[in-house]
N, CA, C and O atoms as CSV, one atom per row, in Angstrom:
chain,resi,resn,atom,element,x,y,z
A,1,UNK,N,N,5.266,-24.519,0.157
A,1,UNK,CA,C,6.041,-23.358,-0.229
A,1,UNK,C,C,7.189,-23.127,0.753
A,1,UNK,O,O,8.314,-22.848,0.339
A,2,UNK,N,N,6.913,-23.240,2.040
A,2,UNK,CA,C,7.935,-22.996,3.048
A,2,UNK,C,C,9.048,-24.036,2.970
A,2,UNK,O,O,10.220,-23.705,3.148
A,3,UNK,N,N,8.690,-25.288,2.704
A,3,UNK,CA,C,9.693,-26.344,2.589
A,3,UNK,C,C,10.605,-26.096,1.396
A,3,UNK,O,O,11.803,-26.373,1.460
A,4,UNK,N,N,10.040,-25.570,0.300
A,4,UNK,CA,C,10.841,-25.259,-0.879
A,4,UNK,C,C,11.860,-24.175,-0.559
A,4,UNK,O,O,13.011,-24.253,-0.989
A,5,UNK,N,N,11.440,-23.171,0.190
A,5,UNK,CA,C,12.339,-22.087,0.568
A,5,UNK,C,C,13.475,-22.608,1.432
A,5,UNK,O,O,14.629,-22.226,1.240
A,6,UNK,N,N,13.158,-23.474,2.377
A,6,UNK,CA,C,14.186,-24.062,3.241
A,6,UNK,C,C,15.153,-24.878,2.400
A,6,UNK,O,O,16.365,-24.797,2.598
A,7,UNK,N,N,14.637,-25.661,1.468
A,7,UNK,CA,C,15.476,-26.480,0.593
A,7,UNK,C,C,16.382,-25.593,-0.256
A,7,UNK,O,O,17.567,-25.888,-0.413
A,8,UNK,N,N,15.831,-24.503,-0.806
A,8,UNK,CA,C,16.631,-23.583,-1.609
A,8,UNK,C,C,17.724,-22.949,-0.764
A,8,UNK,O,O,18.856,-22.804,-1.225
A,9,UNK,N,N,17.399,-22.568,0.477
A,9,UNK,CA,C,18.390,-21.989,1.384
A,9,UNK,C,C,19.512,-22.983,1.661
A,9,UNK,O,O,20.684,-22.608,1.686
A,10,UNK,N,N,19.159,-24.239,1.869
A,10,UNK,CA,C,20.165,-25.273,2.118
A,10,UNK,C,C,21.037,-25.479,0.886
A,10,UNK,O,O,22.250,-25.651,1.005
A,11,UNK,N,N,20.423,-25.461,-0.299
A,11,UNK,CA,C,21.177,-25.613,-1.540
A,11,UNK,C,C,22.165,-24.465,-1.723
A,11,UNK,O,O,23.308,-24.679,-2.127
A,12,UNK,N,N,21.719,-23.249,-1.424
A,12,UNK,CA,C,22.594,-22.083,-1.547
A,12,UNK,C,C,23.743,-22.183,-0.556
A,12,UNK,O,O,24.890,-21.910,-0.908
A,13,UNK,N,N,23.448,-22.569,0.672
A,13,UNK,CA,C,24.504,-22.713,1.682
A,13,UNK,C,C,25.532,-23.751,1.249
A,13,UNK,O,O,26.734,-23.548,1.426
A,14,UNK,N,N,25.066,-24.860,0.684
A,14,UNK,CA,C,25.978,-25.898,0.199
A,14,UNK,C,C,26.823,-25.380,-0.957
A,14,UNK,O,O,28.019,-25.663,-1.030
A,15,UNK,N,N,26.205,-24.621,-1.863
A,15,UNK,CA,C,26.933,-24.052,-2.998
A,15,UNK,C,C,27.997,-23.070,-2.531
A,15,UNK,O,O,29.116,-23.073,-3.043
A,16,UNK,N,N,27.652,-22.232,-1.563
A,16,UNK,CA,C,28.604,-21.259,-1.024
A,16,UNK,C,C,29.764,-21.987,-0.355
A,16,UNK,O,O,30.923,-21.629,-0.562
A,17,UNK,N,N,29.461,-22.998,0.438
A,17,UNK,CA,C,30.518,-23.755,1.121
A,17,UNK,C,C,31.438,-24.421,0.102
A,17,UNK,O,O,32.659,-24.376,0.248
A,18,UNK,N,N,30.866,-25.031,-0.917
A,18,UNK,CA,C,31.671,-25.682,-1.950
A,18,UNK,C,C,32.532,-24.658,-2.685
A,18,UNK,O,O,33.696,-24.924,-2.987
A,19,UNK,N,N,31.964,-23.496,-2.970
A,19,UNK,CA,C,32.709,-22.438,-3.654
A,19,UNK,C,C,33.903,-21.996,-2.809
A,19,UNK,O,O,35.021,-21.896,-3.315
A,20,UNK,N,N,33.670,-21.733,-1.532
A,20,UNK,CA,C,34.749,-21.286,-0.641
A,20,UNK,C,C,35.811,-22.374,-0.493
A,20,UNK,O,O,37.005,-22.075,-0.482
A,21,UNK,N,N,35.390,-23.615,-0.381
A,21,UNK,CA,C,36.332,-24.731,-0.243
A,21,UNK,C,C,37.222,-24.885,-1.474
A,21,UNK,O,O,38.340,-25.391,-1.372
A,22,UNK,N,N,36.734,-24.452,-2.637
A,22,UNK,CA,C,37.486,-24.610,-3.882
A,22,UNK,C,C,38.273,-23.372,-4.294
A,22,UNK,O,O,38.850,-23.350,-5.381
A,23,UNK,N,N,38.310,-22.348,-3.456
A,23,UNK,CA,C,39.105,-21.165,-3.769
A,23,UNK,C,C,40.589,-21.510,-3.703
A,23,UNK,O,O,41.025,-22.282,-2.849
A,24,UNK,N,N,41.359,-20.919,-4.624
A,24,UNK,CA,C,42.808,-21.111,-4.535
A,24,UNK,C,C,43.339,-20.213,-3.412
A,24,UNK,O,O,42.596,-19.368,-2.912
A,25,UNK,N,N,44.587,-20.371,-3.006
A,25,UNK,CA,C,45.099,-19.606,-1.862
A,25,UNK,C,C,44.967,-18.084,-2.006
A,25,UNK,O,O,44.638,-17.401,-1.036
A,26,UNK,N,N,45.216,-17.556,-3.190
A,26,UNK,CA,C,45.096,-16.111,-3.400
A,26,UNK,C,C,43.640,-15.655,-3.300
A,26,UNK,O,O,43.345,-14.620,-2.702
A,27,UNK,N,N,42.738,-16.432,-3.886
A,27,UNK,CA,C,41.309,-16.106,-3.789
A,27,UNK,C,C,40.829,-16.191,-2.345
A,27,UNK,O,O,39.990,-15.397,-1.918
A,28,UNK,N,N,41.355,-17.145,-1.599
A,28,UNK,CA,C,40.981,-17.294,-0.187
A,28,UNK,C,C,41.418,-16.071,0.618
A,28,UNK,O,O,40.683,-15.602,1.487
A,29,UNK,N,N,42.607,-15.560,0.330
A,29,UNK,CA,C,43.081,-14.348,1.004
A,29,UNK,C,C,42.159,-13.178,0.677
A,29,UNK,O,O,41.773,-12.419,1.566
A,30,UNK,N,N,41.805,-13.032,-0.602
A,30,UNK,CA,C,40.907,-11.950,-1.013
A,30,UNK,C,C,39.545,-12.089,-0.340
A,30,UNK,O,O,38.956,-11.098,0.091
A,31,UNK,N,N,39.055,-13.307,-0.252
A,31,UNK,CA,C,37.778,-13.565,0.419
A,31,UNK,C,C,37.855,-13.171,1.893
A,31,UNK,O,O,36.961,-12.500,2.409
A,32,UNK,N,N,38.914,-13.587,2.561
A,32,UNK,CA,C,39.084,-13.260,3.984
A,32,UNK,C,C,39.155,-11.753,4.208
A,32,UNK,O,O,38.587,-11.240,5.172
A,33,UNK,N,N,39.854,-11.042,3.319
A,33,UNK,CA,C,39.936,-9.583,3.428
A,33,UNK,C,C,38.562,-8.963,3.236
A,33,UNK,O,O,38.171,-8.073,3.992
A,34,UNK,N,N,37.825,-9.428,2.229
A,34,UNK,CA,C,36.486,-8.888,1.969
A,34,UNK,C,C,35.575,-9.091,3.169
A,34,UNK,O,O,34.846,-8.178,3.556
A,35,UNK,N,N,35.610,-10.263,3.751
A,35,UNK,CA,C,34.771,-10.553,4.921
A,35,UNK,C,C,35.175,-9.661,6.095
A,35,UNK,O,O,34.319,-9.121,6.795
A,36,UNK,N,N,36.475,-9.513,6.304
A,36,UNK,CA,C,36.965,-8.729,7.443
A,36,UNK,C,C,36.676,-7.241,7.275
A,36,UNK,O,O,36.274,-6.574,8.229
A,37,UNK,N,N,36.877,-6.723,6.077
A,37,UNK,CA,C,36.732,-5.278,5.857
A,37,UNK,C,C,35.287,-4.859,5.633
A,37,UNK,O,O,34.841,-3.839,6.159
A,38,UNK,N,N,34.562,-5.644,4.854
A,38,UNK,CA,C,33.197,-5.248,4.488
A,38,UNK,C,C,32.152,-5.727,5.487
A,38,UNK,O,O,31.039,-5.203,5.539
A,39,UNK,N,N,32.520,-6.722,6.272
A,39,UNK,CA,C,31.638,-7.282,7.301
A,39,UNK,C,C,30.263,-7.624,6.726
A,39,UNK,O,O,30.180,-8.439,5.807
A,40,UNK,N,N,29.202,-7.041,7.228
A,40,UNK,CA,C,27.849,-7.410,6.794
A,40,UNK,C,C,27.515,-6.900,5.395
A,40,UNK,O,O,26.529,-7.335,4.801
A,41,UNK,N,N,28.324,-5.981,4.860
A,41,UNK,CA,C,28.083,-5.484,3.502
A,41,UNK,C,C,28.474,-6.515,2.450
A,41,UNK,O,O,27.995,-6.463,1.317
A,42,UNK,N,N,29.342,-7.450,2.823
A,42,UNK,CA,C,29.815,-8.454,1.879
A,42,UNK,C,C,28.805,-9.578,1.758
A,42,UNK,O,O,28.376,-10.157,2.756
A,43,UNK,N,N,28.431,-9.877,0.526
A,43,UNK,CA,C,27.501,-10.973,0.252
A,43,UNK,C,C,28.112,-11.840,-0.840
A,43,UNK,O,O,28.117,-11.457,-2.010
A,44,UNK,N,N,28.613,-12.978,-0.471
A,44,UNK,CA,C,29.302,-13.842,-1.430
A,44,UNK,C,C,28.389,-14.266,-2.576
A,44,UNK,O,O,28.856,-14.482,-3.695
A,45,UNK,N,N,27.095,-14.385,-2.307
A,45,UNK,CA,C,26.159,-14.784,-3.355
A,45,UNK,C,C,26.056,-13.739,-4.455
A,45,UNK,O,O,25.649,-14.061,-5.572
A,46,UNK,N,N,26.417,-12.497,-4.161
A,46,UNK,CA,C,26.370,-11.418,-5.144
A,46,UNK,C,C,27.735,-11.142,-5.763
A,46,UNK,O,O,27.860,-10.279,-6.631
A,47,UNK,N,N,28.752,-11.867,-5.322
A,47,UNK,CA,C,30.098,-11.638,-5.849
A,47,UNK,C,C,30.206,-12.177,-7.274
A,47,UNK,O,O,29.533,-13.139,-7.645
A,48,UNK,N,N,31.055,-11.546,-8.049
A,48,UNK,CA,C,31.239,-11.934,-9.445
A,48,UNK,C,C,31.743,-13.373,-9.539
A,48,UNK,O,O,31.274,-14.146,-10.375
A,49,UNK,N,N,32.689,-13.728,-8.688
A,49,UNK,CA,C,33.248,-15.081,-8.722
A,49,UNK,C,C,32.212,-16.148,-8.453
A,49,UNK,O,O,32.159,-17.159,-9.153
A,50,UNK,N,N,31.384,-15.930,-7.440
A,50,UNK,CA,C,30.355,-16.916,-7.104
A,50,UNK,C,C,29.326,-17.016,-8.222
A,50,UNK,O,O,28.916,-18.115,-8.597
A,51,UNK,N,N,28.911,-15.875,-8.752
A,51,UNK,CA,C,27.924,-15.886,-9.837
A,51,UNK,C,C,28.464,-16.605,-11.064
A,51,UNK,O,O,27.738,-17.362,-11.707
A,52,UNK,N,N,29.734,-16.377,-11.395
A,52,UNK,CA,C,30.287,-17.023,-12.585
A,52,UNK,C,C,30.462,-18.526,-12.378
A,52,UNK,O,O,30.241,-19.300,-13.309
A,53,UNK,N,N,30.850,-18.950,-11.189
A,53,UNK,CA,C,30.968,-20.388,-10.901
A,53,UNK,C,C,29.595,-21.054,-10.898
A,53,UNK,O,O,29.436,-22.187,-11.351
A,54,UNK,N,N,28.611,-20.328,-10.379
A,54,UNK,CA,C,27.255,-20.864,-10.291
A,54,UNK,C,C,26.649,-21.083,-11.678
A,54,UNK,O,O,25.888,-22.028,-11.888
A,55,UNK,N,N,26.993,-20.204,-12.623
A,55,UNK,CA,C,26.400,-20.298,-13.953
A,55,UNK,C,C,27.078,-21.349,-14.825
A,55,UNK,O,O,26.553,-21.697,-15.883
A,56,UNK,N,N,28.245,-21.865,-14.401
A,56,UNK,CA,C,28.931,-22.870,-15.224
A,56,UNK,C,C,28.521,-24.260,-14.859
A,56,UNK,O,O,29.004,-25.223,-15.454
């Protein structure tokens, strides 16, 4: 069970990294602002953009 959780965490981290790497310049600016302003309140995994990319 613990190994599955670690694997899922790694998969999510890879998905987040791939998502951020594929943002266009305007989306990257918006992402940077969200991270800077919202700090720990910002969760990319809960963002609309990440959820929609993940479901496609």
